[in-house]
PDB file of C-alpha atoms in Angstrom:
ATOM      1  CA  UNK A   1     -20.012 -48.835  42.818  1.00  0.00           C
ATOM      2  CA  UNK A   2     -19.374 -47.808  39.207  1.00  0.00           C
ATOM      3  CA  UNK A   3     -21.724 -45.775  37.077  1.00  0.00           C
ATOM      4  CA  UNK A   4     -23.863 -47.717  34.637  1.00  0.00           C
ATOM      5  CA  UNK A   5     -22.504 -47.184  31.119  1.00  0.00           C
ATOM      6  CA  UNK A   6     -24.745 -47.540  28.084  1.00  0.00           C
ATOM      7  CA  UNK A   7     -23.904 -47.733  24.418  1.00  0.00           C
ATOM      8  CA  UNK A   8     -24.625 -44.564  22.425  1.00  0.00           C
ATOM      9  CA  UNK A   9     -28.099 -44.448  20.908  1.00  0.00           C
ATOM     10  CA  UNK A  10     -26.892 -44.822  17.302  1.00  0.00           C
ATOM     11  CA  UNK A  11     -25.290 -47.367  15.046  1.00  0.00           C
ATOM     12  CA  UNK A  12     -21.576 -47.935  15.566  1.00  0.00           C
ATOM     13  CA  UNK A  13     -19.225 -47.121  12.713  1.00  0.00           C
ATOM     14  CA  UNK A  14     -17.372 -50.388  13.304  1.00  0.00           C
ATOM     15  CA  UNK A  15     -18.018 -53.397  15.532  1.00  0.00           C
ATOM     16  CA  UNK A  16     -15.568 -56.265  16.151  1.00  0.00           C
ATOM     17  CA  UNK A  17     -14.797 -59.155  18.492  1.00  0.00           C
ATOM     18  CA  UNK A  18     -11.090 -59.319  19.414  1.00  0.00           C
ATOM     19  CA  UNK A  19      -9.426 -62.710  19.221  1.00  0.00           C
ATOM     20  CA  UNK A  20      -6.560 -64.300  21.160  1.00  0.00           C
ATOM     21  CA  UNK A  21      -4.105 -63.148  18.464  1.00  0.00           C
ATOM     22  CA  UNK A  22      -5.030 -59.530  19.347  1.00  0.00           C
ATOM     23  CA  UNK A  23      -3.766 -59.741  22.964  1.00  0.00           C
ATOM     24  CA  UNK A  24      -0.622 -58.469  24.651  1.00  0.00           C
ATOM     25  CA  UNK A  25       1.606 -60.426  27.046  1.00  0.00           C
ATOM     26  CA  UNK A  26      -0.769 -59.693  29.948  1.00  0.00           C
ATOM     27  CA  UNK A  27      -3.743 -61.182  28.100  1.00  0.00           C
ATOM     28  CA  UNK A  28      -5.586 -57.892  27.515  1.00  0.00           C
ATOM     29  CA  UNK A  29      -6.384 -56.749  23.996  1.00  0.00           C
ATOM     30  CA  UNK A  30      -3.247 -55.032  22.687  1.00  0.00           C
ATOM     31  CA  UNK A  31      -3.502 -51.224  22.672  1.00  0.00           C
ATOM     32  CA  UNK A  32      -2.064 -51.167  19.147  1.00  0.00           C
ATOM     33  CA  UNK A  33      -4.978 -53.286  17.927  1.00  0.00           C
ATOM     34  CA  UNK A  34      -7.424 -50.817  19.456  1.00  0.00           C
ATOM     35  CA  UNK A  35      -5.518 -47.878  17.915  1.00  0.00           C
ATOM     36  CA  UNK A  36      -5.615 -49.491  14.483  1.00  0.00           C
ATOM     37  CA  UNK A  37      -9.359 -50.086  14.664  1.00  0.00           C
ATOM     38  CA  UNK A  38      -9.918 -46.507  15.923  1.00  0.00           C
ATOM     39  CA  UNK A  39      -8.072 -45.216  12.849  1.00  0.00           C
ATOM     40  CA  UNK A  40     -10.225 -47.381  10.570  1.00  0.00           C
ATOM     41  CA  UNK A  41     -13.453 -46.226  12.242  1.00  0.00           C
ATOM     42  CA  UNK A  42     -12.351 -42.589  12.105  1.00  0.00           C
ATOM     43  CA  UNK A  43     -11.419 -42.894   8.451  1.00  0.00           C
ATOM     44  CA  UNK A  44     -14.852 -44.307   7.599  1.00  0.00           C
ATOM     45  CA  UNK A  45     -16.505 -41.163   8.989  1.00  0.00           C
ATOM     46  CA  UNK A  46     -13.929 -38.938   7.267  1.00  0.00           C
ATOM     47  CA  UNK A  47     -14.306 -40.678   3.885  1.00  0.00           C
ATOM     48  CA  UNK A  48     -18.069 -40.280   4.055  1.00  0.00           C
ATOM     49  CA  UNK A  49     -17.748 -36.558   4.817  1.00  0.00           C
ATOM     50  CA  UNK A  50     -14.939 -35.980   2.274  1.00  0.00           C
ATOM     51  CA  UNK A  51     -16.814 -37.999  -0.357  1.00  0.00           C
ATOM     52  CA  UNK A  52     -13.548 -39.668  -1.284  1.00  0.00           C
ATOM     53  CA  UNK A  53     -10.139 -40.730  -0.136  1.00  0.00           C
ATOM     54  CA  UNK A  54      -8.508 -39.414   3.032  1.00  0.00           C
ATOM     55  CA  UNK A  55      -5.211 -39.951   4.816  1.00  0.00           C
ATOM     56  CA  UNK A  56      -4.528 -39.841   8.539  1.00  0.00           C
ATOM     57  CA  UNK A  57      -2.326 -36.852   9.398  1.00  0.00           C
ATOM     58  CA  UNK A  58      -2.595 -36.653  13.190  1.00  0.00           C
ATOM     59  CA  UNK A  59      -3.691 -38.461  16.281  1.00  0.00           C
ATOM     60  CA  UNK A  60      -4.569 -35.425  18.376  1.00  0.00           C
ATOM     61  CA  UNK A  61      -5.584 -37.310  21.518  1.00  0.00           C
ATOM     62  CA  UNK A  62      -5.823 -40.914  22.610  1.00  0.00           C
ATOM     63  CA  UNK A  63      -6.982 -41.951  26.038  1.00  0.00           C
ATOM     64  CA  UNK A  64      -7.293 -45.555  27.203  1.00  0.00           C
ATOM     65  CA  UNK A  65     -10.044 -45.760  29.821  1.00  0.00           C
ATOM     66  CA  UNK A  66     -10.377 -49.530  30.413  1.00  0.00           C
ATOM     67  CA  UNK A  67      -9.061 -52.736  28.851  1.00  0.00           C
ATOM     68  CA  UNK A  68     -10.878 -54.768  26.241  1.00  0.00           C
ATOM     69  CA  UNK A  69     -10.756 -58.560  26.404  1.00  0.00           C
ATOM     70  CA  UNK A  70     -11.023 -61.496  24.038  1.00  0.00           C
ATOM     71  CA  UNK A  71     -14.703 -62.221  23.249  1.00  0.00           C
ATOM     72  CA  UNK A  72     -15.874 -58.697  24.136  1.00  0.00           C
ATOM     73  CA  UNK A  73     -18.046 -57.057  21.472  1.00  0.00           C
ATOM     74  CA  UNK A  74     -16.116 -53.849  20.808  1.00  0.00           C
ATOM     75  CA  UNK A  75     -18.021 -50.972  19.185  1.00  0.00           C
ATOM     76  CA  UNK A  76     -16.414 -47.881  17.659  1.00  0.00           C
ATOM     77  CA  UNK A  77     -18.485 -44.699  17.322  1.00  0.00           C
ATOM     78  CA  UNK A  78     -16.965 -42.059  15.028  1.00  0.00           C
ATOM     79  CA  UNK A  79     -18.288 -38.505  14.744  1.00  0.00           C
ATOM     80  CA  UNK A  80     -17.004 -35.693  12.535  1.00  0.00           C
ATOM     81  CA  UNK A  81     -16.453 -32.747  14.887  1.00  0.00           C
ATOM     82  CA  UNK A  82     -14.691 -30.234  12.623  1.00  0.00           C
ATOM     83  CA  UNK A  83     -14.258 -29.666   8.894  1.00  0.00           C
ATOM     84  CA  UNK A  84     -11.555 -27.373   7.507  1.00  0.00           C
ATOM     85  CA  UNK A  85     -10.631 -26.575   3.932  1.00  0.00           C
ATOM     86  CA  UNK A  86      -8.904 -29.922   3.388  1.00  0.00           C
ATOM     87  CA  UNK A  87      -9.030 -31.508   6.844  1.00  0.00           C
ATOM     88  CA  UNK A  88     -11.605 -33.394   8.872  1.00  0.00           C
ATOM     89  CA  UNK A  89     -11.356 -33.966  12.622  1.00  0.00           C
ATOM     90  CA  UNK A  90     -13.096 -37.049  13.987  1.00  0.00           C
ATOM     91  CA  UNK A  91     -13.931 -38.023  17.552  1.00  0.00           C
ATOM     92  CA  UNK A  92     -13.979 -41.792  18.186  1.00  0.00           C
ATOM     93  CA  UNK A  93     -15.414 -43.432  21.297  1.00  0.00           C
ATOM     94  CA  UNK A  94     -14.926 -47.133  21.926  1.00  0.00           C
ATOM     95  CA  UNK A  95     -17.126 -49.327  24.128  1.00  0.00           C
ATOM     96  CA  UNK A  96     -16.888 -53.009  25.031  1.00  0.00           C
ATOM     97  CA  UNK A  97     -19.792 -55.266  25.892  1.00  0.00           C
ATOM     98  CA  UNK A  98     -18.248 -57.936  28.092  1.00  0.00           C
ATOM     99  CA  UNK A  99     -18.301 -61.442  26.659  1.00  0.00           C
ATOM    100  CA  UNK A 100     -19.913 -64.578  28.028  1.00  0.00           C
ATOM    101  CA  UNK A 101     -16.751 -65.671  29.870  1.00  0.00           C
ATOM    102  CA  UNK A 102     -16.616 -62.382  31.757  1.00  0.00           C
ATOM    103  CA  UNK A 103     -17.682 -62.223  35.419  1.00  0.00           C
ATOM    104  CA  UNK A 104     -20.256 -59.639  34.225  1.00  0.00           C
ATOM    105  CA  UNK A 105     -21.433 -60.751  30.761  1.00  0.00           C
ATOM    106  CA  UNK A 106     -23.176 -57.964  28.859  1.00  0.00           C
ATOM    107  CA  UNK A 107     -21.708 -55.200  31.032  1.00  0.00           C
ATOM    108  CA  UNK A 108     -20.772 -52.151  28.941  1.00  0.00           C
ATOM    109  CA  UNK A 109     -17.539 -50.259  29.609  1.00  0.00           C
ATOM    110  CA  UNK A 110     -15.952 -47.326  27.811  1.00  0.00           C
ATOM    111  CA  UNK A 111     -12.580 -48.495  26.532  1.00  0.00           C
ATOM    112  CA  UNK A 112     -11.072 -45.576  24.631  1.00  0.00           C
ATOM    113  CA  UNK A 113     -11.577 -41.975  23.531  1.00  0.00           C
ATOM    114  CA  UNK A 114      -9.607 -40.526  20.621  1.00  0.00           C
ATOM    115  CA  UNK A 115      -9.471 -37.531  18.297  1.00  0.00           C
ATOM    116  CA  UNK A 116      -7.875 -37.888  14.866  1.00  0.00           C
ATOM    117  CA  UNK A 117      -7.363 -35.581  11.889  1.00  0.00           C
ATOM    118  CA  UNK A 118      -7.616 -36.698   8.276  1.00  0.00           C
ATOM    119  CA  UNK A 119      -6.892 -34.802   5.060  1.00  0.00           C
ATOM    120  CA  UNK A 120      -8.872 -35.286   1.857  1.00  0.00           C
ATOM    121  CA  UNK A 121      -6.661 -36.287  -1.078  1.00  0.00           C
ATOM    122  CA  UNK A 122      -7.147 -36.752  -4.792  1.00  0.00           C
ATOM    123  CA  UNK A 123      -6.062 -39.634  -7.037  1.00  0.00           C
ATOM    124  CA  UNK A 124      -2.487 -38.304  -6.994  1.00  0.00           C
ATOM    125  CA  UNK A 125      -2.416 -38.192  -3.171  1.00  0.00           C
ATOM    126  CA  UNK A 126      -2.470 -34.390  -3.207  1.00  0.00           C
ATOM    127  CA  UNK A 127      -4.593 -32.369  -0.798  1.00  0.00           C
ATOM    128  CA  UNK A 128      -8.000 -31.437  -2.115  1.00  0.00           C
ATOM    129  CA  UNK A 129     -10.817 -29.345  -0.677  1.00  0.00           C
ATOM    130  CA  UNK A 130     -13.497 -31.096   1.366  1.00  0.00           C
ATOM    131  CA  UNK A 131     -16.740 -30.545  -0.602  1.00  0.00           C
ATOM    132  CA  UNK A 132     -19.644 -28.741   1.051  1.00  0.00           C
ATOM    133  CA  UNK A 133     -22.331 -30.927   2.598  1.00  0.00           C
TER     134      UNK A 133
END
């Protein structure tokens, strides 16, 4: 018996439904699609904290926990966990609510955990300090 997983008690940063075009040869949602969406979700949190443009400089950790499938509702929760002089580290958790064609529609599973680092940049793409909150 698996533990009951619930969605975090906050609004997701990003929420999407993967389509057939997002699958790999085995029919699961392609890991690269998930990675791309994680980077977008992480950058949203970083841009908000930096109050401006950021660039991704590192994927510090990326752990796939379970597959996502077509028609799942995939939610990305991004949290700023560290702010440096120019950098922002973001933790992203990804959950899938199984779709109607699933054997367990509505079941929630954790799909991915990741930690990414972004750097605040100016209009010339040069590092700039992250402003105080």
